[in-house]
mmCIF file with all atom_site columns, C-alpha atoms and ligand atoms in Angstrom:
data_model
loop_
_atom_site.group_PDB
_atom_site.id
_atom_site.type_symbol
_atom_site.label_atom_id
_atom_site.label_alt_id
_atom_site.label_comp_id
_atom_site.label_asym_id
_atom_site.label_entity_id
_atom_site.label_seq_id
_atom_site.pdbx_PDB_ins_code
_atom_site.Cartn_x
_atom_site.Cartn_y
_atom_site.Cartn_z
_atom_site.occupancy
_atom_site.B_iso_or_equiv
_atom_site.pdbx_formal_charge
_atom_site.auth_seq_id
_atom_site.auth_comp_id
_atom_site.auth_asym_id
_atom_site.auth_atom_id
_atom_site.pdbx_PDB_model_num
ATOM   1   C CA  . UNK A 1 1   ? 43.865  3.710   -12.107 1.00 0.00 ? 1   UNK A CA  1
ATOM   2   C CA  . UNK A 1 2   ? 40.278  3.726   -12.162 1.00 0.00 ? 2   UNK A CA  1
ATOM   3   C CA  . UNK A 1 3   ? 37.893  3.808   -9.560  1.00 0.00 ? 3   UNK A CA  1
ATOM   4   C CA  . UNK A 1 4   ? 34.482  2.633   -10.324 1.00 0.00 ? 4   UNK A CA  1
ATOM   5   C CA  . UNK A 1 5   ? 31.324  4.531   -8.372  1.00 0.00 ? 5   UNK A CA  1
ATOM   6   C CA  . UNK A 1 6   ? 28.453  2.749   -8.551  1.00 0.00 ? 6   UNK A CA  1
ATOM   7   C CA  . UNK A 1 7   ? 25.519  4.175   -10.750 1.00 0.00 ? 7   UNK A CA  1
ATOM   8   C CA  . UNK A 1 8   ? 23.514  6.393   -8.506  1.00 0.00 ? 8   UNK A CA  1
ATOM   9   C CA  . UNK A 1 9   ? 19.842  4.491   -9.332  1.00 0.00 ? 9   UNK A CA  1
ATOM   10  C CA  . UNK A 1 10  ? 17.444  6.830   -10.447 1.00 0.00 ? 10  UNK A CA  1
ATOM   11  C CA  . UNK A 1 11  ? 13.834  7.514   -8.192  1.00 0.00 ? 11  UNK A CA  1
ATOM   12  C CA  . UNK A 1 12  ? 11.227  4.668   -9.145  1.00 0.00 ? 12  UNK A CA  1
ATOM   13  C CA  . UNK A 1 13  ? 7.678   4.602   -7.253  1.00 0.00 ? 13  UNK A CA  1
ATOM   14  C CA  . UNK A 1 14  ? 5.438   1.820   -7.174  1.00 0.00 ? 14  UNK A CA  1
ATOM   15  C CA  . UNK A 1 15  ? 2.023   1.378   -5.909  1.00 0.00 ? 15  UNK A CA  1
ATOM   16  C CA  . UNK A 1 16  ? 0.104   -1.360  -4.516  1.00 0.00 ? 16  UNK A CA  1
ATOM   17  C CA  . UNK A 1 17  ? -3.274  -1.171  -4.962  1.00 0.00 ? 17  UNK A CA  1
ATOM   18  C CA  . UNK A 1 18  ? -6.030  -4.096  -3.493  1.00 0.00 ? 18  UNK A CA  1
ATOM   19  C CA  . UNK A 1 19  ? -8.659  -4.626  -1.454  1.00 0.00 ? 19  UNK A CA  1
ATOM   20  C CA  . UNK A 1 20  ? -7.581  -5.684  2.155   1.00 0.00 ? 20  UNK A CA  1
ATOM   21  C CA  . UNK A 1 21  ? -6.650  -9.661  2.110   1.00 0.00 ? 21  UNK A CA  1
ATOM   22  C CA  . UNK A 1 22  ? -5.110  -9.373  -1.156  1.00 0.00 ? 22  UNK A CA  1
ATOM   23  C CA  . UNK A 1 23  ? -1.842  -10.034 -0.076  1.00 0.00 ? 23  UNK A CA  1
ATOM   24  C CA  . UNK A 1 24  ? -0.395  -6.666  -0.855  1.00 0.00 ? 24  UNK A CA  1
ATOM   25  C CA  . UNK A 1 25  ? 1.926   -6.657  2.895   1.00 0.00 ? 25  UNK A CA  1
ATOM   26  C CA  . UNK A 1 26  ? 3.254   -9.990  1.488   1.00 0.00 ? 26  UNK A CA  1
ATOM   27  C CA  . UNK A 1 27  ? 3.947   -9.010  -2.128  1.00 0.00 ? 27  UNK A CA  1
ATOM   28  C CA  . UNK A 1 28  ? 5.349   -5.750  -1.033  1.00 0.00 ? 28  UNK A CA  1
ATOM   29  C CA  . UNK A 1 29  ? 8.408   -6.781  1.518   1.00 0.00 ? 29  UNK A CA  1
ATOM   30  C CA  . UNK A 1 30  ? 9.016   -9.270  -2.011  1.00 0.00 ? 30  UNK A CA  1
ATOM   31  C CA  . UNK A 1 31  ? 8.951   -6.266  -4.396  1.00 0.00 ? 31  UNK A CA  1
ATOM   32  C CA  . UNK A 1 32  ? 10.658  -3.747  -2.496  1.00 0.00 ? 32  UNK A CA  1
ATOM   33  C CA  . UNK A 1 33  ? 13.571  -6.190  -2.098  1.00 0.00 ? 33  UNK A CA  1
ATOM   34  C CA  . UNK A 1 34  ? 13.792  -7.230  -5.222  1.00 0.00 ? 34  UNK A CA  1
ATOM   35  C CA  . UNK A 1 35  ? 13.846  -3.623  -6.577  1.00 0.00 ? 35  UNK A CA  1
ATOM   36  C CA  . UNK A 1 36  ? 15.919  -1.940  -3.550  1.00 0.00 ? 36  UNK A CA  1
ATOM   37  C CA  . UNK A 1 37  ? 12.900  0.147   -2.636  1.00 0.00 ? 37  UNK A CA  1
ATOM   38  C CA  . UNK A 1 38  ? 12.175  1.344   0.893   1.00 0.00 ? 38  UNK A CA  1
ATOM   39  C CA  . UNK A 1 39  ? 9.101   0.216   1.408   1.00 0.00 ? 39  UNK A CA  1
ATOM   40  C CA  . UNK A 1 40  ? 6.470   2.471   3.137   1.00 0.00 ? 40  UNK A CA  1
ATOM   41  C CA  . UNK A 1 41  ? 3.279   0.664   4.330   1.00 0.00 ? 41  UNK A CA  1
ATOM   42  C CA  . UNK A 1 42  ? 0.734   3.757   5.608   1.00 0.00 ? 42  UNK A CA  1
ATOM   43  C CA  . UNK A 1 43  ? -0.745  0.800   7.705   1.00 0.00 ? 43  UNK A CA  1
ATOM   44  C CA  . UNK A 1 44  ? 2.569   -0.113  9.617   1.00 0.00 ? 44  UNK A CA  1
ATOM   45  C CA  . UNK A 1 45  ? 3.080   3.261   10.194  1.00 0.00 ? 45  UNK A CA  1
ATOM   46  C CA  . UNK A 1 46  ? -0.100  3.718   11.889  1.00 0.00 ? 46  UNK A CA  1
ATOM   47  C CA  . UNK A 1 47  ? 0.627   0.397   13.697  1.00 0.00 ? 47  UNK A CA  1
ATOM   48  C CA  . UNK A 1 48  ? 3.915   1.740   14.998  1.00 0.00 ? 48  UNK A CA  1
ATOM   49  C CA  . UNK A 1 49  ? 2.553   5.090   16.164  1.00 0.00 ? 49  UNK A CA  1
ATOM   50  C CA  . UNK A 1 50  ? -0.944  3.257   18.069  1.00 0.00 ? 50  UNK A CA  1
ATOM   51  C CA  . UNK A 1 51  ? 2.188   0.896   19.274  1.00 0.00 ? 51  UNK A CA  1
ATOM   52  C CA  . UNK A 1 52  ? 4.080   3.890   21.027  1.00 0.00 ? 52  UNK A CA  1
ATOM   53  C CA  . UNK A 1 53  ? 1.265   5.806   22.238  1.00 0.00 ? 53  UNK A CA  1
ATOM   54  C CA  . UNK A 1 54  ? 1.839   9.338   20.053  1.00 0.00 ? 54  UNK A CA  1
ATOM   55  C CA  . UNK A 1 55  ? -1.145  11.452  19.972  1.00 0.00 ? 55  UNK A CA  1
ATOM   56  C CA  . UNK A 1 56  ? -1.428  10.434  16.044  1.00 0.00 ? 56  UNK A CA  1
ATOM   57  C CA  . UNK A 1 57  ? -1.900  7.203   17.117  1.00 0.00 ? 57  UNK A CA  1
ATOM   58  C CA  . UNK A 1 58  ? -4.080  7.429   19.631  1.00 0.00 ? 58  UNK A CA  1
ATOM   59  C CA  . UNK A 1 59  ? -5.995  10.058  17.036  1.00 0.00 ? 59  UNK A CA  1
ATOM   60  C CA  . UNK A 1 60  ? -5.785  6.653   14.754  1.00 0.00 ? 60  UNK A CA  1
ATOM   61  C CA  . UNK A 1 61  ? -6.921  3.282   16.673  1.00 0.00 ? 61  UNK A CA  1
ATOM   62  C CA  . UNK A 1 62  ? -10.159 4.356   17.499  1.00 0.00 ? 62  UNK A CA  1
ATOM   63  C CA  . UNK A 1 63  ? -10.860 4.622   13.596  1.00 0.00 ? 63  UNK A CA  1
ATOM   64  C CA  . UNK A 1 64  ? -8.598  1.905   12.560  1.00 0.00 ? 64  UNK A CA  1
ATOM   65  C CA  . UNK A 1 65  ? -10.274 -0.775  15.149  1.00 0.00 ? 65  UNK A CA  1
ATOM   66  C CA  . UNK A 1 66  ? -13.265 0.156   13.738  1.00 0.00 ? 66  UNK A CA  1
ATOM   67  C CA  . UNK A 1 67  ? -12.511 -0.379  10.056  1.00 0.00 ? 67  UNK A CA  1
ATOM   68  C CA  . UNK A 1 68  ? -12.533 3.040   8.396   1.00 0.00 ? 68  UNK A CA  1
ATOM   69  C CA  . UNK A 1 69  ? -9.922  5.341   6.940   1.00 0.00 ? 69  UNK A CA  1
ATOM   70  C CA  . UNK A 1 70  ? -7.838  7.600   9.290   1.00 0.00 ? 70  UNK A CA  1
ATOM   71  C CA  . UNK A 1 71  ? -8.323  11.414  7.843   1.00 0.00 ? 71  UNK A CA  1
ATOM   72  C CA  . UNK A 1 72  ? -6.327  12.127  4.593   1.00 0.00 ? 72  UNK A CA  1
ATOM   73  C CA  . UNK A 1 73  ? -4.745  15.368  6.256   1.00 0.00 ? 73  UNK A CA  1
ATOM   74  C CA  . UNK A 1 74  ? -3.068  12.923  8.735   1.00 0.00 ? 74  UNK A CA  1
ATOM   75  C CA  . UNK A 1 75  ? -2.042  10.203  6.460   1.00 0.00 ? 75  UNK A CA  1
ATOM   76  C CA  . UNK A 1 76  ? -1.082  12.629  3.953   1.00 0.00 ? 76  UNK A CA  1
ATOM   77  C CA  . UNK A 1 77  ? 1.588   14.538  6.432   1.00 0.00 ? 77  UNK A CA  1
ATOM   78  C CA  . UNK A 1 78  ? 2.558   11.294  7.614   1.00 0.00 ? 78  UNK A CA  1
ATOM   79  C CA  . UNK A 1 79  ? 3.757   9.866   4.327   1.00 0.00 ? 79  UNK A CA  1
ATOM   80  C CA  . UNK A 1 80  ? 4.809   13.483  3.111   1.00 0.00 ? 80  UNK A CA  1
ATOM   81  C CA  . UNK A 1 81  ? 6.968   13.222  6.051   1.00 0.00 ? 81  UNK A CA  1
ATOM   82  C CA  . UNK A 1 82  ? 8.731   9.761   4.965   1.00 0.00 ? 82  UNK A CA  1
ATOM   83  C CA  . UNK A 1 83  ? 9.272   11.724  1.174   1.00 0.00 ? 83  UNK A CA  1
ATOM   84  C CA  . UNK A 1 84  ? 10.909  14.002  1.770   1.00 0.00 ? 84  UNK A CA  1
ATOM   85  C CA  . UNK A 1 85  ? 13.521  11.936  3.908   1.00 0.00 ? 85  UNK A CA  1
ATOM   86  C CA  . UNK A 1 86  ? 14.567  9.810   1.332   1.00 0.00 ? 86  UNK A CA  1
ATOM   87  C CA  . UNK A 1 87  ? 17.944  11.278  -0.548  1.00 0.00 ? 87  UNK A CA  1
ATOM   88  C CA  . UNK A 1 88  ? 16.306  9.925   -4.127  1.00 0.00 ? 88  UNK A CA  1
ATOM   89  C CA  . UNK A 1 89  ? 12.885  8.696   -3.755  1.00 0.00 ? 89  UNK A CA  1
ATOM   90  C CA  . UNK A 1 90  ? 12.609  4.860   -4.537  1.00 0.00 ? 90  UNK A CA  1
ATOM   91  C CA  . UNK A 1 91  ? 9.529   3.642   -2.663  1.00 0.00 ? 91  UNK A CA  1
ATOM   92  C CA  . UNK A 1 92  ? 6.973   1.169   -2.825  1.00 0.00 ? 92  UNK A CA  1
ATOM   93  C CA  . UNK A 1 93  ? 3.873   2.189   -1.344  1.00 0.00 ? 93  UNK A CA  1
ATOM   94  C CA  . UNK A 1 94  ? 1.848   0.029   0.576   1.00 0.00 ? 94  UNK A CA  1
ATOM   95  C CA  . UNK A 1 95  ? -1.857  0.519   1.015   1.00 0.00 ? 95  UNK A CA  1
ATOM   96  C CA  . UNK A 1 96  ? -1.083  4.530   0.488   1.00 0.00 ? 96  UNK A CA  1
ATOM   97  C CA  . UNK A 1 97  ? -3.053  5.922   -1.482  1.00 0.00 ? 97  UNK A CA  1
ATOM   98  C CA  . UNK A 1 98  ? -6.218  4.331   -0.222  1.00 0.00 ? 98  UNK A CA  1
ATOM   99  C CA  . UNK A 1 99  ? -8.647  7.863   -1.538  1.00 0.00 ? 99  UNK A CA  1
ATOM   100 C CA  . UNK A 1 100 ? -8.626  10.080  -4.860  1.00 0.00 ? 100 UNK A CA  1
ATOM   101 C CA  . UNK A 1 101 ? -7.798  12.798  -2.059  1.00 0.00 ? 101 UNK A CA  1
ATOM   102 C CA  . UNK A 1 102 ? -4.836  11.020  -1.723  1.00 0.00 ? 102 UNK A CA  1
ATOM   103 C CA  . UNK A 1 103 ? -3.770  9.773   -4.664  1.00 0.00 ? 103 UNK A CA  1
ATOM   104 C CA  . UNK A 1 104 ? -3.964  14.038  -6.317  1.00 0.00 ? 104 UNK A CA  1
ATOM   105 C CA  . UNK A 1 105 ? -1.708  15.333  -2.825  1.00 0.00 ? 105 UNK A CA  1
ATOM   106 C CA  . UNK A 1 106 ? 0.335   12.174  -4.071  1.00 0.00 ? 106 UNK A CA  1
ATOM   107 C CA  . UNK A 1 107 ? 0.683   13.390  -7.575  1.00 0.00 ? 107 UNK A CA  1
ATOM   108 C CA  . UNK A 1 108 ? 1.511   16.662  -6.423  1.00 0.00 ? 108 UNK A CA  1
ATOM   109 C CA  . UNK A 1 109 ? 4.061   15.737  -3.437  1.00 0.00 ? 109 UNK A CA  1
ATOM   110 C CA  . UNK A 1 110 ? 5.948   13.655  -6.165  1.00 0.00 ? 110 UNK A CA  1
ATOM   111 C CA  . UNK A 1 111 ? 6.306   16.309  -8.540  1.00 0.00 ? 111 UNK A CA  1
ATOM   112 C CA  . UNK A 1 112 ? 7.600   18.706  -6.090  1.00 0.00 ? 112 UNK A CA  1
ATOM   113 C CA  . UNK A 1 113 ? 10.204  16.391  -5.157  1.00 0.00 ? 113 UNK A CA  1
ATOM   114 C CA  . UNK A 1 114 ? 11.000  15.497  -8.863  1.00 0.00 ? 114 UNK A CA  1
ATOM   115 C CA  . UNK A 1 115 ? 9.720   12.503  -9.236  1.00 0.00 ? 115 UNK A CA  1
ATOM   116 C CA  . UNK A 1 116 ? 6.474   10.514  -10.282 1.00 0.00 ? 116 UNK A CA  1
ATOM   117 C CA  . UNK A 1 117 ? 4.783   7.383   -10.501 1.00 0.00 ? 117 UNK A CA  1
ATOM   118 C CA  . UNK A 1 118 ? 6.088   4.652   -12.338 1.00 0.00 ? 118 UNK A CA  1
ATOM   119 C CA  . UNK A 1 119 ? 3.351   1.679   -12.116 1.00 0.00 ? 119 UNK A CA  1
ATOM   120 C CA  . UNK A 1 120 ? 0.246   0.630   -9.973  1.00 0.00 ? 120 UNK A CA  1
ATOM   121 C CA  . UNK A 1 121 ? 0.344   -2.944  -9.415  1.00 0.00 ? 121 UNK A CA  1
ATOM   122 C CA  . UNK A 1 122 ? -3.817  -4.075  -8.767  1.00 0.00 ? 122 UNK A CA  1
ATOM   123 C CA  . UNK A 1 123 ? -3.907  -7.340  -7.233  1.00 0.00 ? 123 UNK A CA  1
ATOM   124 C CA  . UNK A 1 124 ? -7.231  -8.945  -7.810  1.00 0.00 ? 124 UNK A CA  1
ATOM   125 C CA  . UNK A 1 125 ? -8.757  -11.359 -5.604  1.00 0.00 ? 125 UNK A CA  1
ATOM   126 C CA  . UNK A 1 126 ? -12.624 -12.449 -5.518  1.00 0.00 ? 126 UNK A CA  1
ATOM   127 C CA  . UNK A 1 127 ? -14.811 -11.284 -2.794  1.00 0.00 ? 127 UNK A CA  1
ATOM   128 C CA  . UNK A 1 128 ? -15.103 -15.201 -0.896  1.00 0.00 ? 128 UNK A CA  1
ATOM   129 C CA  . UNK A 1 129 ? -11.269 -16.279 -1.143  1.00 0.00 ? 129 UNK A CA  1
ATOM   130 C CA  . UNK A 1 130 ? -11.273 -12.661 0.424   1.00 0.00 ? 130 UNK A CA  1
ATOM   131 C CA  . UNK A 1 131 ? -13.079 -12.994 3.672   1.00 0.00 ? 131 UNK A CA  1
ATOM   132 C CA  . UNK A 1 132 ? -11.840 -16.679 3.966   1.00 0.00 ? 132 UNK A CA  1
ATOM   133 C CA  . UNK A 1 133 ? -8.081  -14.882 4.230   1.00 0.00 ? 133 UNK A CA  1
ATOM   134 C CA  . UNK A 1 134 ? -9.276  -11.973 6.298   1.00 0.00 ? 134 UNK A CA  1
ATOM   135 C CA  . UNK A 1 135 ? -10.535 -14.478 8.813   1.00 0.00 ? 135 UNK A CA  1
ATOM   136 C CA  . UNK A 1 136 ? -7.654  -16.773 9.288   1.00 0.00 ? 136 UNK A CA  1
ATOM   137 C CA  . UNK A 1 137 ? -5.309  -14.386 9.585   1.00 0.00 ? 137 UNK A CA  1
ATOM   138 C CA  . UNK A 1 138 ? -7.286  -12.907 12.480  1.00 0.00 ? 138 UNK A CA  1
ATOM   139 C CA  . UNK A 1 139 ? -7.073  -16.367 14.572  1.00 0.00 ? 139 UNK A CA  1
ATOM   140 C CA  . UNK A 1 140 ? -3.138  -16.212 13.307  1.00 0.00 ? 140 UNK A CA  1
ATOM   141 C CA  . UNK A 1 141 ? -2.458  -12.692 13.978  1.00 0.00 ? 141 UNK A CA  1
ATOM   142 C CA  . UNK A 1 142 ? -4.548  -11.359 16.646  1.00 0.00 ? 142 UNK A CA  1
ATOM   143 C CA  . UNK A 1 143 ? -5.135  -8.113  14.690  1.00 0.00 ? 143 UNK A CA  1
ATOM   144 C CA  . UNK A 1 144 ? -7.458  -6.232  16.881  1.00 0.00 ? 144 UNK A CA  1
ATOM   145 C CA  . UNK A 1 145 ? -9.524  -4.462  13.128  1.00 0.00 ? 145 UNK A CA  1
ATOM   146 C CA  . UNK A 1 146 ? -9.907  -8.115  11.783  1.00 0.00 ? 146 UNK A CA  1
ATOM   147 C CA  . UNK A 1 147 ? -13.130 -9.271  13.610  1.00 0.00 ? 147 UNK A CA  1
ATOM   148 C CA  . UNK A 1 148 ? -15.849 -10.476 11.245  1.00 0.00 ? 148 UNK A CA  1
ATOM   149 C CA  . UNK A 1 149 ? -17.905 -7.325  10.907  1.00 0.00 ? 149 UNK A CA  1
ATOM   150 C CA  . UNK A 1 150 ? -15.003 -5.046  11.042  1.00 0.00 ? 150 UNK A CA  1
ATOM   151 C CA  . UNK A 1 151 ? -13.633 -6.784  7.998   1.00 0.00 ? 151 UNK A CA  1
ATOM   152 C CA  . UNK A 1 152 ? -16.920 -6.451  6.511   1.00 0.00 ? 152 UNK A CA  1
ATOM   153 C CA  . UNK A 1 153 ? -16.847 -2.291  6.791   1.00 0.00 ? 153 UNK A CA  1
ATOM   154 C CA  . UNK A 1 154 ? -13.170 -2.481  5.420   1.00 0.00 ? 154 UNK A CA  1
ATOM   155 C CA  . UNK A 1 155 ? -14.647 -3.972  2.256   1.00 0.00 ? 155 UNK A CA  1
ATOM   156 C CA  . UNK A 1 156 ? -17.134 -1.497  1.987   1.00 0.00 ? 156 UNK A CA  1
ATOM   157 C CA  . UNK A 1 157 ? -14.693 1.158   2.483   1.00 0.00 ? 157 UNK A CA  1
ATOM   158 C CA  . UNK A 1 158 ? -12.834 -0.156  0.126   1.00 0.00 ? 158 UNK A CA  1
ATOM   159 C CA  . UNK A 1 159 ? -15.146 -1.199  -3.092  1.00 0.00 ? 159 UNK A CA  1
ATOM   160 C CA  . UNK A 1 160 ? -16.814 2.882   -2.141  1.00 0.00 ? 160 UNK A CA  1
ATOM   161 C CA  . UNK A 1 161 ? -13.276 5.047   -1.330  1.00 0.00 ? 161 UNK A CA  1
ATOM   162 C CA  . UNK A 1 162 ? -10.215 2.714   -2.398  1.00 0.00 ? 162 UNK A CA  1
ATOM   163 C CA  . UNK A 1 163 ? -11.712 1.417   -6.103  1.00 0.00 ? 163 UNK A CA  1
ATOM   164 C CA  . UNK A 1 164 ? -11.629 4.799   -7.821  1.00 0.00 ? 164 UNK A CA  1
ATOM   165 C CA  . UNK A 1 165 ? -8.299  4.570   -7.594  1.00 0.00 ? 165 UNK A CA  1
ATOM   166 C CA  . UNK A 1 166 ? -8.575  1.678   -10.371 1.00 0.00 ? 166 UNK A CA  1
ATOM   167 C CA  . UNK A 1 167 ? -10.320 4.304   -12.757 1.00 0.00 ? 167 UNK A CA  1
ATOM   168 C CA  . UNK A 1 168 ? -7.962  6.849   -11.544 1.00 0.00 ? 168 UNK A CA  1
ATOM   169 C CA  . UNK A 1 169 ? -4.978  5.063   -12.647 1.00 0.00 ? 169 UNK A CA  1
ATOM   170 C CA  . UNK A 1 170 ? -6.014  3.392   -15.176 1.00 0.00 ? 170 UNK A CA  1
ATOM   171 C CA  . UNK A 1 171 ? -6.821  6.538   -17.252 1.00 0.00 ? 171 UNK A CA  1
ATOM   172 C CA  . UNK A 1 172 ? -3.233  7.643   -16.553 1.00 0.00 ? 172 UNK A CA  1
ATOM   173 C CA  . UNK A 1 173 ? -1.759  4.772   -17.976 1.00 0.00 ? 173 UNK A CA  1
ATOM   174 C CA  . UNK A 1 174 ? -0.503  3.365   -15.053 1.00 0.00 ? 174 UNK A CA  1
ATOM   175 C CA  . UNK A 1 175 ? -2.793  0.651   -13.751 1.00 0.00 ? 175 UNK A CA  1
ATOM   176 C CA  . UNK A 1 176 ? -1.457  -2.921  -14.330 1.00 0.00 ? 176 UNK A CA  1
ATOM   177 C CA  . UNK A 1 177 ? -3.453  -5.627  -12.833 1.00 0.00 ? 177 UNK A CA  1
ATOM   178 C CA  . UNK A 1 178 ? -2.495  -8.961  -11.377 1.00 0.00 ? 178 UNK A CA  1
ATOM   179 C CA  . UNK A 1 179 ? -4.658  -12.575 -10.226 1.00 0.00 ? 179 UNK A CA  1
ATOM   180 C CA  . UNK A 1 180 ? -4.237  -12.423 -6.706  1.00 0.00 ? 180 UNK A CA  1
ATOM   181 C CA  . UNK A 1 181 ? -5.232  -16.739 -6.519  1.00 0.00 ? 181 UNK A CA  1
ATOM   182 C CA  . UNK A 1 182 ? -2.341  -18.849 -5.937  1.00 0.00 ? 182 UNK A CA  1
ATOM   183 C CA  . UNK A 1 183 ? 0.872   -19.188 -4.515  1.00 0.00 ? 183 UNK A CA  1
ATOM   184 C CA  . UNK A 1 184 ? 2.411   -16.335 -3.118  1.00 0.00 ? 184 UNK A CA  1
ATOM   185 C CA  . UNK A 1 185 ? 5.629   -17.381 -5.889  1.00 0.00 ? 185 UNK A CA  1
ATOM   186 C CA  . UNK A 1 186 ? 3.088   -17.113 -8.554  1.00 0.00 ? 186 UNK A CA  1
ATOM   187 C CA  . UNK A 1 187 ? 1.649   -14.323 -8.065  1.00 0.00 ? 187 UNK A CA  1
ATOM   188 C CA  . UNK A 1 188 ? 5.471   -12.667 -7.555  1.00 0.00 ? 188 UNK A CA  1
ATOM   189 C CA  . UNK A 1 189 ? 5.807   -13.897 -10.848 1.00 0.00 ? 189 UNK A CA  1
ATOM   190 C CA  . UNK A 1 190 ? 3.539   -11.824 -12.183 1.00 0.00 ? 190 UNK A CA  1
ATOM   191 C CA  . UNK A 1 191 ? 3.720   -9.035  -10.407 1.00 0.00 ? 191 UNK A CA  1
ATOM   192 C CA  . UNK A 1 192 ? 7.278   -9.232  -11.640 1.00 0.00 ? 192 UNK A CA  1
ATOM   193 C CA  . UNK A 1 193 ? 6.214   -9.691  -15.316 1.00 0.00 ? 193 UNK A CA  1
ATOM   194 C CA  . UNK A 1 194 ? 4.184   -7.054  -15.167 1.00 0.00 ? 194 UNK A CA  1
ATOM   195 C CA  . UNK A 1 195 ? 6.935   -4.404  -14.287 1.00 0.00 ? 195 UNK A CA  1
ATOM   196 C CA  . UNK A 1 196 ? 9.120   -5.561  -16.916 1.00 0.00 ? 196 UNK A CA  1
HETATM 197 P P1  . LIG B 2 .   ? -4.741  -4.025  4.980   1.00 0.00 ? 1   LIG B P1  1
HETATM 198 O O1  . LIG B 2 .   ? -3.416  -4.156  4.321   1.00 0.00 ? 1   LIG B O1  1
HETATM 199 O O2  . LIG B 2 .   ? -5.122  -5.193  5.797   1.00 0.00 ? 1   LIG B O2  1
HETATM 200 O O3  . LIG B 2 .   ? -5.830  -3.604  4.069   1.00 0.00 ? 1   LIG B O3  1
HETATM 201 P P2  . LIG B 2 .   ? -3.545  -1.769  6.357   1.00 0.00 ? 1   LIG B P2  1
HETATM 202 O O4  . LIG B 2 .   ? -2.576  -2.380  7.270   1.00 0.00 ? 1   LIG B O4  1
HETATM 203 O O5  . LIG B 2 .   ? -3.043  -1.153  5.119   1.00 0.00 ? 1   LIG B O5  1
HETATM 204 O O6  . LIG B 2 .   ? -4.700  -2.827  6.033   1.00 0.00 ? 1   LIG B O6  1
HETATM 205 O O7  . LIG B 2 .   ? -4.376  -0.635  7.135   1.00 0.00 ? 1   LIG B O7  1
HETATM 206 C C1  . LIG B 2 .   ? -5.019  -0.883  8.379   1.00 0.00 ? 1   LIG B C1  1
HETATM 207 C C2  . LIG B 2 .   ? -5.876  0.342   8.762   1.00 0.00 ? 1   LIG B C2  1
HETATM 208 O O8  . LIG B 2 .   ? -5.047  1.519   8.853   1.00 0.00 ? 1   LIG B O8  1
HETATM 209 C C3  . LIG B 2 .   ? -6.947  0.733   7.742   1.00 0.00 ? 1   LIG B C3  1
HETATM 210 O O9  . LIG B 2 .   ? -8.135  -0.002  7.914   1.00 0.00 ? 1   LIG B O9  1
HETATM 211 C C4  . LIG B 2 .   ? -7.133  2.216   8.042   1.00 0.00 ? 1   LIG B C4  1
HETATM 212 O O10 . LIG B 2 .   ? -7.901  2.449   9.194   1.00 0.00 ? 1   LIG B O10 1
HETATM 213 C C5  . LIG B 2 .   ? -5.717  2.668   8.333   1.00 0.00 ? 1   LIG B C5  1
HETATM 214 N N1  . LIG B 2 .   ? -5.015  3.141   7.114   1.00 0.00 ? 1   LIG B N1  1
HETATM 215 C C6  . LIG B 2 .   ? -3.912  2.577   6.527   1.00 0.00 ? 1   LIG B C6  1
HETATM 216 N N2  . LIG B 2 .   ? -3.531  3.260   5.434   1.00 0.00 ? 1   LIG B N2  1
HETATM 217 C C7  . LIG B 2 .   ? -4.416  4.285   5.305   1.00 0.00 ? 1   LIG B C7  1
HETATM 218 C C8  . LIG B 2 .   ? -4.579  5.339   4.366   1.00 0.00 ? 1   LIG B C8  1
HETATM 219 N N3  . LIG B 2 .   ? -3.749  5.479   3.310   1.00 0.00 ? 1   LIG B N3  1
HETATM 220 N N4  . LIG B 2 .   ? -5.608  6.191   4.546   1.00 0.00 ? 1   LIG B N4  1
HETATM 221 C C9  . LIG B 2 .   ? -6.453  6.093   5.584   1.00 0.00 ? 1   LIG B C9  1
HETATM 222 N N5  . LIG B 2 .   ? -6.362  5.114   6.513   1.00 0.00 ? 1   LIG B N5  1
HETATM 223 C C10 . LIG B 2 .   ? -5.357  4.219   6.381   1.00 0.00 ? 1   LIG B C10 1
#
């Protein structure tokens, strides 16, 4: 008689990689489902630490209310941290990296632990549709770094730190970009379609 053991799946990591508003939170819970990935959101993370009062998060919400990036050192120990947990690494990162500093002790982390990028997923949304999102979801949410000019630094910090990610991947070969505009179906769809 034979007993059938399931294939053990083999590590996959995915990026997502937008300016804030793009809908990356939404399309990630979607992908990481879809693809049994854990999903690891740097964000949430920081969220969950400001939530229980450690010292990195109280080292974090000052910076995070007021719209910039928490230090790479931290973010980068943080999400080492989650790595090195996982028995094969299938993740789907979530607004990690967010700086070239990031995205090289990414590079490196992965290869130590065998494994490497497999896509970055851009999700591209115009500047206006932007800040119309940002805004609502402030009235809906009550997210304490989505005031009006707080949203307005994120921007900045992300068109002058986040964006050279874009380049960063895309001379790797691993940048594949999606139309943010639409339903949050449609643009599953091709987020899907462009993993195939
Ligand atoms: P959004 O998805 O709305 O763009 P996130 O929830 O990913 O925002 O992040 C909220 C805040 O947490 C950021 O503005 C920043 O202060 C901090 N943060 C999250 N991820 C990182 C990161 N990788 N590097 C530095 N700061 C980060």
């Amino acid at each position: 008689m034979t007993t059938s053991t399931p294939s053990p799946l083999s590590s996959e990591v995915l990026l997502l990689v937008g300016p804030p508003g793009a809908g990356k939170g939404t399309q990630a819970e979607k992908l990481a489902r879809a693809r049994r990935l854990k999903k690891l959101s740097t964000g949430d993370m920081l969220r969950d630490h400001v939530a229980q009062g450690t010292a990195l998060g109280q080292a974090a919400k000052t910076v995070m209310d007021a719209g910039e990036l928490v230090s790479d050192a931290l973010i980068i120990e943080m999400v080492r941290g989650e790595l090195s947990r996982q028995p094969t690494v299938r993740v789907l990162l979530d607004g990690f990296p967010r700086t070239v500093v990031q995205a090289e002790a990414l590079d490196a982390l992965l290869s130590e632990l065998g494994a490497a990028i497999t896509a970055v997923v851009l999700i591209e949304v115009s500047a206006d549709e932007l800040v119309a999102r940002i805004v609502k979801r402030a009235h809906e949410q009550g997210r304490t770094d989505d005031d009006e000019e707080t949203v307005r630094t994120r921007m900045q910090v992300y068109s002058d730190q986040t964006a050279p990610l874009i380049a960063y991947y895309e001379g790797r070969g691993k940048l594949r970009r999606v139309g943010g505009i639409g339903k949050v179906e449609e643009v599953f769809a091709r987020v899907s379609e462009v993993l195939l």
